[in-house]
Amino acid sequence: MITVQQHIMREQKRFPGASGEFSFLLSGITLATKMIQAQVRRAGLTDVLGEHGDINVQGEIQQKLDVISNEALVHCLSARESIGVLASEENEEPMLVHKGSDEAKYAVVFDPLDGSSNIDVNVSVGTTFSILRKPDGVAMDNPEKWVLQPGSKQIAAGYVVYGSSTILVYSAGHGVHGFTLDPAIGAYVLSHENMTMPEQGKYYSVNEAYRDGFPARYGEYIDRLRSGVLGVNYSSRYIGSMVADFHRTLLKGGVFLYPPTNENSEGKLRLLYEANPVALLAEQAGGIALDGERRVMDIEPTSIHQRTPLVVGSRVEMSDFERFIQSKE
Ligand code: P6P
């Protein structure tokens, strides 16, 4: 049995000069997500379901569990001296922690409870996170510069999916590893070492209700998948919770798409704390992640909550997507 702490310590050795601060940082995430899952698992039993009432920066009504989850992550991560900046889907501005500390060199960007609109109907939700190193020469009085970096600069990223079991999936640039929370001992135990995305899958995943609002090439691509031209009789799976939809794509292959729509012309998913983490995992697992034209992790962010289209999945479907889209230009 290998716990995530043991695994991180092993990974830690790959970070030159790291003094255990990286593993302590990640332990802040594992602790917070255990606190979150305890609330998610009992949501129906305690007064945590339903709306908190406030409107968050996304203009979405904050679910109570969103607020509790955000507070858990801010509390646990603020106790890590190596962190200087936190940025959350729930907070308009980045948060400074350990202001002035010479130890602080990392920023953590997260969505505390992605898919939270599904909570009341007991559908899987998730926490996403992205860890960045402070750019050289940037002081803490410029927190945006700590987080406005392309996804290629992530030193680690991952998610926790609160589903039929609670699974943490992360990469620190050396493969993708999954850990299942064992409630009997309260530890994340290695259950999926060196996860690789199948070369091809049998599912495509998109909200087809918005199809009329997609740029035409996306609908044409979905028709192409359904035509059998890739040799697979695809089935459609869409949960409406990105972490759950991506987790299936990582394990089973296929493609997940959130294209531009009439309502969200830049796409709905957020670059820093939804698209970038899954893009790192997808590439580390042998898949591809695009914004429809270019590599997600090449996008230079200009604002913390900026959105992006996302097309992510197996090499066969994604290579075909790239060729097909380019043939349309
Ligand atoms: P739609 C959840 O609100 C979320 O941000 C992602 O987790 C999910 O993939 C997407 O929105 C679902 O959006 O428009 O299909 O309901």
mmCIF file of N, CA and C in Angstrom, residues 53-156:
data_model
loop_
_atom_site.group_PDB
_atom_site.id
_atom_site.type_symbol
_atom_site.label_atom_id
_atom_site.label_comp_id
_atom_site.label_asym_id
_atom_site.label_seq_id
_atom_site.Cartn_x
_atom_site.Cartn_y
_atom_site.Cartn_z
ATOM 1 N N GLY A 53 -26.762 31.706 -1.470
ATOM 2 C CA GLY A 53 -27.457 32.985 -1.686
ATOM 3 C C GLY A 53 -26.600 34.012 -2.382
ATOM 4 N N ASP A 54 -25.289 34.051 -2.056
ATOM 5 C CA ASP A 54 -24.445 35.061 -2.719
ATOM 6 C C ASP A 54 -24.242 34.678 -4.188
ATOM 7 N N ILE A 55 -23.833 35.695 -4.925
ATOM 8 C CA ILE A 55 -23.486 35.458 -6.335
ATOM 9 C C ILE A 55 -21.955 35.511 -6.436
ATOM 10 N N ASN A 56 -21.330 34.510 -7.070
ATOM 11 C CA ASN A 56 -19.857 34.553 -7.129
ATOM 12 C C ASN A 56 -19.390 35.328 -8.370
ATOM 13 N N VAL A 57 -18.096 35.357 -8.523
ATOM 14 C CA VAL A 57 -17.505 36.179 -9.593
ATOM 15 C C VAL A 57 -17.977 35.701 -10.968
ATOM 16 N N GLN A 58 -18.419 34.443 -11.011
ATOM 17 C CA GLN A 58 -18.884 33.926 -12.312
ATOM 18 C C GLN A 58 -20.332 34.336 -12.569
ATOM 19 N N GLY A 59 -20.928 35.047 -11.580
ATOM 20 C CA GLY A 59 -22.338 35.404 -11.744
ATOM 21 C C GLY A 59 -23.243 34.224 -11.443
ATOM 22 N N GLU A 60 -22.633 33.179 -10.805
ATOM 23 C CA GLU A 60 -23.428 31.988 -10.476
ATOM 24 C C GLU A 60 -23.845 32.048 -9.007
ATOM 25 N N ILE A 61 -25.038 31.562 -8.717
ATOM 26 C CA ILE A 61 -25.469 31.493 -7.313
ATOM 27 C C ILE A 61 -24.589 30.487 -6.588
ATOM 28 N N GLN A 62 -23.950 30.957 -5.510
ATOM 29 C CA GLN A 62 -23.033 30.076 -4.783
ATOM 30 C C GLN A 62 -23.836 29.038 -4.018
ATOM 31 N N GLN A 63 -23.512 27.794 -4.259
ATOM 32 C CA GLN A 63 -24.087 26.704 -3.477
ATOM 33 C C GLN A 63 -23.351 26.704 -2.133
ATOM 34 N N LYS A 64 -24.015 26.295 -1.084
ATOM 35 C CA LYS A 64 -23.379 26.309 0.233
ATOM 36 C C LYS A 64 -22.084 25.501 0.233
ATOM 37 N N LEU A 65 -22.105 24.343 -0.443
ATOM 38 C CA LEU A 65 -20.905 23.503 -0.436
ATOM 39 C C LEU A 65 -19.750 24.170 -1.177
ATOM 40 N N ASP A 66 -20.075 25.053 -2.138
ATOM 41 C CA ASP A 66 -19.007 25.831 -2.801
ATOM 42 C C ASP A 66 -18.244 26.632 -1.754
ATOM 43 N N VAL A 67 -19.022 27.288 -0.890
ATOM 44 C CA VAL A 67 -18.417 28.190 0.103
ATOM 45 C C VAL A 67 -17.608 27.387 1.116
ATOM 46 N N ILE A 68 -18.191 26.292 1.581
ATOM 47 C CA ILE A 68 -17.493 25.439 2.561
ATOM 48 C C ILE A 68 -16.211 24.879 1.952
ATOM 49 N N SER A 69 -16.305 24.445 0.700
ATOM 50 C CA SER A 69 -15.131 23.865 0.026
ATOM 51 C C SER A 69 -14.041 24.912 -0.164
ATOM 52 N N ASN A 70 -14.455 26.110 -0.533
ATOM 53 C CA ASN A 70 -13.479 27.180 -0.727
ATOM 54 C C ASN A 70 -12.776 27.499 0.586
ATOM 55 N N GLU A 71 -13.559 27.569 1.653
ATOM 56 C CA GLU A 71 -12.973 27.878 2.971
ATOM 57 C C GLU A 71 -11.999 26.781 3.415
ATOM 58 N N ALA A 72 -12.320 25.525 3.102
ATOM 59 C CA ALA A 72 -11.420 24.414 3.488
ATOM 60 C C ALA A 72 -10.084 24.551 2.775
ATOM 61 N N LEU A 73 -10.135 24.830 1.472
ATOM 62 C CA LEU A 73 -8.881 24.938 0.711
ATOM 63 C C LEU A 73 -8.078 26.162 1.151
ATOM 64 N N VAL A 74 -8.743 27.294 1.334
ATOM 65 C CA VAL A 74 -8.015 28.498 1.761
ATOM 66 C C VAL A 74 -7.395 28.261 3.137
ATOM 67 N N HIS A 75 -8.147 27.627 4.035
ATOM 68 C CA HIS A 75 -7.623 27.378 5.390
ATOM 69 C C HIS A 75 -6.387 26.476 5.341
ATOM 70 N N CYS A 76 -6.503 25.354 4.652
ATOM 71 C CA CYS A 76 -5.404 24.374 4.648
ATOM 72 C C CYS A 76 -4.184 24.908 3.892
ATOM 73 N N LEU A 77 -4.419 25.561 2.771
ATOM 74 C CA LEU A 77 -3.277 26.023 1.964
ATOM 75 C C LEU A 77 -2.610 27.240 2.601
ATOM 76 N N SER A 78 -3.375 28.044 3.315
ATOM 77 C CA SER A 78 -2.776 29.212 3.987
ATOM 78 C C SER A 78 -1.795 28.786 5.077
ATOM 79 N N ALA A 79 -1.884 27.539 5.484
ATOM 80 C CA ALA A 79 -0.975 27.045 6.543
ATOM 81 C C ALA A 79 0.333 26.528 5.949
ATOM 82 N N ARG A 80 0.480 26.654 4.620
ATOM 83 C CA ARG A 80 1.716 26.183 3.977
ATOM 84 C C ARG A 80 2.601 27.390 3.654
ATOM 85 N N GLU A 81 3.716 27.519 4.375
ATOM 86 C CA GLU A 81 4.592 28.688 4.254
ATOM 87 C C GLU A 81 5.099 28.884 2.820
ATOM 88 N N SER A 82 5.135 27.783 2.053
ATOM 89 C CA SER A 82 5.738 27.893 0.702
ATOM 90 C C SER A 82 4.788 28.550 -0.292
ATOM 91 N N ILE A 83 3.544 28.796 0.161
ATOM 92 C CA ILE A 83 2.546 29.387 -0.744
ATOM 93 C C ILE A 83 2.454 30.883 -0.492
ATOM 94 N N GLY A 84 2.467 31.670 -1.590
ATOM 95 C CA GLY A 84 2.346 33.121 -1.429
ATOM 96 C C GLY A 84 1.030 33.652 -1.945
ATOM 97 N N VAL A 85 0.459 32.946 -2.958
ATOM 98 C CA VAL A 85 -0.768 33.457 -3.592
ATOM 99 C C VAL A 85 -1.749 32.302 -3.811
ATOM 100 N N LEU A 86 -3.011 32.572 -3.506
ATOM 101 C CA LEU A 86 -4.094 31.629 -3.817
ATOM 102 C C LEU A 86 -5.067 32.334 -4.754
ATOM 103 N N ALA A 87 -5.578 31.611 -5.741
ATOM 104 C CA ALA A 87 -6.618 32.151 -6.617
ATOM 105 C C ALA A 87 -7.700 31.087 -6.739
ATOM 106 N N SER A 88 -8.934 31.531 -6.527
ATOM 107 C CA SER A 88 -10.045 30.572 -6.492
ATOM 108 C C SER A 88 -11.161 31.003 -7.432
ATOM 109 N N GLU A 89 -11.863 30.042 -7.976
ATOM 110 C CA GLU A 89 -13.033 30.331 -8.804
ATOM 111 C C GLU A 89 -14.044 31.142 -8.021
ATOM 112 N N GLU A 90 -14.019 30.998 -6.690
ATOM 113 C CA GLU A 90 -15.024 31.669 -5.852
ATOM 114 C C GLU A 90 -14.615 33.080 -5.442
ATOM 115 N N ASN A 91 -13.371 33.454 -5.738
ATOM 116 C CA ASN A 91 -12.915 34.791 -5.290
ATOM 117 C C ASN A 91 -12.505 35.627 -6.489
ATOM 118 N N GLU A 92 -13.024 36.845 -6.546
ATOM 119 C CA GLU A 92 -12.727 37.690 -7.711
ATOM 120 C C GLU A 92 -11.235 37.970 -7.832
ATOM 121 N N GLU A 93 -10.612 38.273 -6.680
ATOM 122 C CA GLU A 93 -9.194 38.638 -6.692
ATOM 123 C C GLU A 93 -8.347 37.526 -6.075
ATOM 124 N N PRO A 94 -7.069 37.477 -6.456
ATOM 125 C CA PRO A 94 -6.160 36.512 -5.808
ATOM 126 C C PRO A 94 -5.962 36.891 -4.345
ATOM 127 N N MET A 95 -5.647 35.881 -3.517
ATOM 128 C CA MET A 95 -5.448 36.107 -2.084
ATOM 129 C C MET A 95 -3.961 36.004 -1.762
ATOM 130 N N LEU A 96 -3.450 36.993 -1.021
ATOM 131 C CA LEU A 96 -2.052 36.923 -0.585
ATOM 132 C C LEU A 96 -2.004 36.146 0.725
ATOM 133 N N VAL A 97 -1.089 35.177 0.802
ATOM 134 C CA VAL A 97 -0.874 34.492 2.080
ATOM 135 C C VAL A 97 0.624 34.553 2.385
ATOM 136 N N HIS A 98 0.951 34.677 3.674
ATOM 137 C CA HIS A 98 2.366 34.786 4.067
ATOM 138 C C HIS A 98 3.045 35.966 3.373
ATOM 139 N N LYS A 99 2.358 37.102 3.381
ATOM 140 C CA LYS A 99 2.898 38.293 2.734
ATOM 141 C C LYS A 99 4.290 38.599 3.274
ATOM 142 N N GLY A 100 5.211 38.713 2.320
ATOM 143 C CA GLY A 100 6.551 39.110 2.750
ATOM 144 C C GLY A 100 7.450 37.954 3.140
ATOM 145 N N SER A 101 6.861 36.742 3.208
ATOM 146 C CA SER A 101 7.709 35.606 3.601
ATOM 147 C C SER A 101 8.655 35.218 2.469
ATOM 148 N N ASP A 102 9.923 35.052 2.820
ATOM 149 C CA ASP A 102 10.894 34.635 1.786
ATOM 150 C C ASP A 102 10.632 33.200 1.349
ATOM 151 N N GLU A 103 9.909 32.446 2.202
ATOM 152 C CA GLU A 103 9.618 31.035 1.874
ATOM 153 C C GLU A 103 8.637 30.936 0.704
ATOM 154 N N ALA A 104 7.778 31.976 0.594
ATOM 155 C CA ALA A 104 6.632 31.842 -0.327
ATOM 156 C C ALA A 104 7.109 31.898 -1.772
ATOM 157 N N LYS A 105 6.892 30.777 -2.464
ATOM 158 C CA LYS A 105 7.325 30.772 -3.870
ATOM 159 C C LYS A 105 6.311 30.109 -4.792
ATOM 160 N N TYR A 106 5.226 29.612 -4.242
ATOM 161 C CA TYR A 106 4.229 28.932 -5.087
ATOM 162 C C TYR A 106 2.891 29.669 -5.063
ATOM 163 N N ALA A 107 2.171 29.522 -6.163
ATOM 164 C CA ALA A 107 0.781 29.969 -6.237
ATOM 165 C C ALA A 107 -0.066 28.734 -6.507
ATOM 166 N N VAL A 108 -1.239 28.671 -5.887
ATOM 167 C CA VAL A 108 -2.165 27.566 -6.144
ATOM 168 C C VAL A 108 -3.477 28.170 -6.637
ATOM 169 N N VAL A 109 -3.922 27.685 -7.790
ATOM 170 C CA VAL A 109 -5.166 28.153 -8.405
ATOM 171 C C VAL A 109 -6.144 26.983 -8.368
ATOM 172 N N PHE A 110 -7.375 27.226 -7.956
ATOM 173 C CA PHE A 110 -8.269 26.070 -7.807
ATOM 174 C C PHE A 110 -9.731 26.421 -8.026
ATOM 175 N N ASP A 111 -10.487 25.410 -8.378
ATOM 176 C CA ASP A 111 -11.945 25.495 -8.353
ATOM 177 C C ASP A 111 -12.373 24.558 -7.231
ATOM 178 N N PRO A 112 -12.845 25.097 -6.121
ATOM 179 C CA PRO A 112 -13.067 24.252 -4.953
ATOM 180 C C PRO A 112 -14.117 23.164 -5.172
ATOM 181 N N LEU A 113 -15.140 23.488 -5.947
ATOM 182 C CA LEU A 113 -16.169 22.463 -6.173
ATOM 183 C C LEU A 113 -16.757 22.646 -7.570
ATOM 184 N N ASP A 114 -16.089 22.038 -8.528
ATOM 185 C CA ASP A 114 -16.518 22.177 -9.922
ATOM 186 C C ASP A 114 -17.734 21.278 -10.173
ATOM 187 N N GLY A 115 -18.703 21.817 -10.853
ATOM 188 C CA GLY A 115 -19.917 21.027 -11.133
ATOM 189 C C GLY A 115 -20.935 21.136 -10.011
ATOM 190 N N SER A 116 -20.768 22.176 -9.188
ATOM 191 C CA SER A 116 -21.563 22.219 -7.946
ATOM 192 C C SER A 116 -23.065 22.288 -8.204
ATOM 193 N N SER A 117 -23.454 22.698 -9.415
ATOM 194 C CA SER A 117 -24.905 22.746 -9.671
ATOM 195 C C SER A 117 -25.490 21.330 -9.645
ATOM 196 N N ASN A 118 -24.627 20.324 -9.692
ATOM 197 C CA ASN A 118 -25.123 18.939 -9.672
ATOM 198 C C ASN A 118 -25.263 18.375 -8.268
ATOM 199 N N ILE A 119 -24.819 19.134 -7.257
ATOM 200 C CA ILE A 119 -24.740 18.584 -5.898
ATOM 201 C C ILE A 119 -26.105 18.082 -5.428
ATOM 202 N N ASP A 120 -27.127 18.907 -5.632
ATOM 203 C CA ASP A 120 -28.445 18.567 -5.051
ATOM 204 C C ASP A 120 -29.042 17.312 -5.665
ATOM 205 N N VAL A 121 -28.518 16.908 -6.839
ATOM 206 C CA VAL A 121 -29.070 15.690 -7.459
ATOM 207 C C VAL A 121 -28.064 14.542 -7.394
ATOM 208 N N ASN A 122 -27.084 14.683 -6.481
ATOM 209 C CA ASN A 122 -26.182 13.580 -6.142
ATOM 210 C C ASN A 122 -25.328 13.093 -7.314
ATOM 211 N N VAL A 123 -24.970 14.041 -8.176
ATOM 212 C CA VAL A 123 -24.076 13.705 -9.299
ATOM 213 C C VAL A 123 -22.644 14.053 -8.889
ATOM 214 N N SER A 124 -21.676 13.307 -9.432
ATOM 215 C CA SER A 124 -20.269 13.547 -9.071
ATOM 216 C C SER A 124 -19.862 15.002 -9.289
ATOM 217 N N VAL A 125 -19.110 15.526 -8.347
ATOM 218 C CA VAL A 125 -18.524 16.860 -8.474
ATOM 219 C C VAL A 125 -17.028 16.713 -8.213
ATOM 220 N N GLY A 126 -16.294 17.818 -8.329
ATOM 221 C CA GLY A 126 -14.846 17.682 -8.175
ATOM 222 C C GLY A 126 -14.166 18.959 -7.734
ATOM 223 N N THR A 127 -12.938 18.819 -7.290
ATOM 224 C CA THR A 127 -12.043 19.937 -6.984
ATOM 225 C C THR A 127 -10.903 19.900 -7.993
ATOM 226 N N THR A 128 -10.584 21.040 -8.588
ATOM 227 C CA THR A 128 -9.437 21.076 -9.518
ATOM 228 C C THR A 128 -8.367 22.002 -8.948
ATOM 229 N N PHE A 129 -7.083 21.714 -9.255
ATOM 230 C CA PHE A 129 -6.015 22.586 -8.739
ATOM 231 C C PHE A 129 -4.849 22.633 -9.715
ATOM 232 N N SER A 130 -4.149 23.745 -9.651
ATOM 233 C CA SER A 130 -2.995 23.979 -10.526
ATOM 234 C C SER A 130 -1.936 24.688 -9.693
ATOM 235 N N ILE A 131 -0.701 24.195 -9.723
ATOM 236 C CA ILE A 131 0.363 24.757 -8.884
ATOM 237 C C ILE A 131 1.425 25.392 -9.779
ATOM 238 N N LEU A 132 1.691 26.656 -9.503
ATOM 239 C CA LEU A 132 2.658 27.427 -10.306
ATOM 240 C C LEU A 132 3.762 27.949 -9.403
ATOM 241 N N ARG A 133 4.942 28.115 -9.948
ATOM 242 C CA ARG A 133 6.041 28.713 -9.205
ATOM 243 C C ARG A 133 6.089 30.208 -9.524
ATOM 244 N N LYS A 134 6.354 30.985 -8.499
ATOM 245 C CA LYS A 134 6.441 32.446 -8.691
ATOM 246 C C LYS A 134 7.481 32.748 -9.762
ATOM 247 N N PRO A 135 7.126 33.573 -10.761
ATOM 248 C CA PRO A 135 8.124 33.930 -11.782
ATOM 249 C C PRO A 135 9.267 34.707 -11.127
ATOM 250 N N ASP A 136 10.474 34.521 -11.595
ATOM 251 C CA ASP A 136 11.624 35.228 -11.024
ATOM 252 C C ASP A 136 11.394 36.745 -11.071
ATOM 253 N N GLY A 137 11.768 37.360 -9.980
ATOM 254 C CA GLY A 137 11.746 38.824 -9.947
ATOM 255 C C GLY A 137 10.378 39.436 -9.715
ATOM 256 N N VAL A 138 9.350 38.590 -9.498
ATOM 257 C CA VAL A 138 8.010 39.146 -9.269
ATOM 258 C C VAL A 138 7.753 39.211 -7.769
ATOM 259 N N ALA A 139 7.411 40.391 -7.294
ATOM 260 C CA ALA A 139 7.162 40.543 -5.855
ATOM 261 C C ALA A 139 5.733 40.142 -5.537
ATOM 262 N N MET A 140 5.463 40.017 -4.226
ATOM 263 C CA MET A 140 4.147 39.540 -3.828
ATOM 264 C C MET A 140 3.079 40.630 -3.996
ATOM 265 N N ASP A 141 3.556 41.862 -4.196
ATOM 266 C CA ASP A 141 2.515 42.913 -4.354
ATOM 267 C C ASP A 141 1.965 42.901 -5.779
ATOM 268 N N ASN A 142 2.356 41.872 -6.523
ATOM 269 C CA ASN A 142 1.809 41.727 -7.885
ATOM 270 C C ASN A 142 1.303 40.298 -8.057
ATOM 271 N N PRO A 143 0.291 39.923 -7.248
ATOM 272 C CA PRO A 143 -0.140 38.515 -7.203
ATOM 273 C C PRO A 143 -0.653 37.988 -8.540
ATOM 274 N N GLU A 144 -1.216 38.886 -9.354
ATOM 275 C CA GLU A 144 -1.728 38.394 -10.644
ATOM 276 C C GLU A 144 -0.606 37.786 -11.475
ATOM 277 N N LYS A 145 0.595 38.360 -11.385
ATOM 278 C CA LYS A 145 1.700 37.834 -12.186
ATOM 279 C C LYS A 145 2.098 36.427 -11.726
ATOM 280 N N TRP A 146 1.781 36.121 -10.453
ATOM 281 C CA TRP A 146 2.115 34.769 -9.978
ATOM 282 C C TRP A 146 1.248 33.737 -10.693
ATOM 283 N N VAL A 147 -0.008 34.126 -11.046
ATOM 284 C CA VAL A 147 -0.947 33.113 -11.560
ATOM 285 C C VAL A 147 -1.178 33.244 -13.067
ATOM 286 N N LEU A 148 -0.942 34.417 -13.629
ATOM 287 C CA LEU A 148 -1.178 34.580 -15.081
ATOM 288 C C LEU A 148 0.007 34.029 -15.863
ATOM 289 N N GLN A 149 0.120 32.700 -15.834
ATOM 290 C CA GLN A 149 1.186 32.006 -16.572
ATOM 291 C C GLN A 149 0.562 30.925 -17.443
ATOM 292 N N PRO A 150 1.164 30.598 -18.586
ATOM 293 C CA PRO A 150 0.604 29.547 -19.426
ATOM 294 C C PRO A 150 0.636 28.193 -18.707
ATOM 295 N N GLY A 151 -0.255 27.306 -19.106
ATOM 296 C CA GLY A 151 -0.360 25.998 -18.467
ATOM 297 C C GLY A 151 0.925 25.185 -18.539
ATOM 298 N N SER A 152 1.754 25.518 -19.530
ATOM 299 C CA SER A 152 3.037 24.788 -19.663
ATOM 300 C C SER A 152 3.955 25.065 -18.475
ATOM 301 N N LYS A 153 3.634 26.115 -17.681
ATOM 302 C CA LYS A 153 4.471 26.445 -16.524
ATOM 303 C C LYS A 153 4.007 25.736 -15.255
ATOM 304 N N GLN A 154 2.904 25.019 -15.343
ATOM 305 C CA GLN A 154 2.411 24.318 -14.138
ATOM 306 C C GLN A 154 3.466 23.336 -13.655
ATOM 307 N N ILE A 155 3.751 23.337 -12.363
ATOM 308 C CA ILE A 155 4.694 22.336 -11.862
ATOM 309 C C ILE A 155 3.929 21.109 -11.384
ATOM 310 N N ALA A 156 2.642 21.258 -11.163
ATOM 311 C CA ALA A 156 1.776 20.118 -10.820
ATOM 312 C C ALA A 156 0.336 20.579 -11.007
#
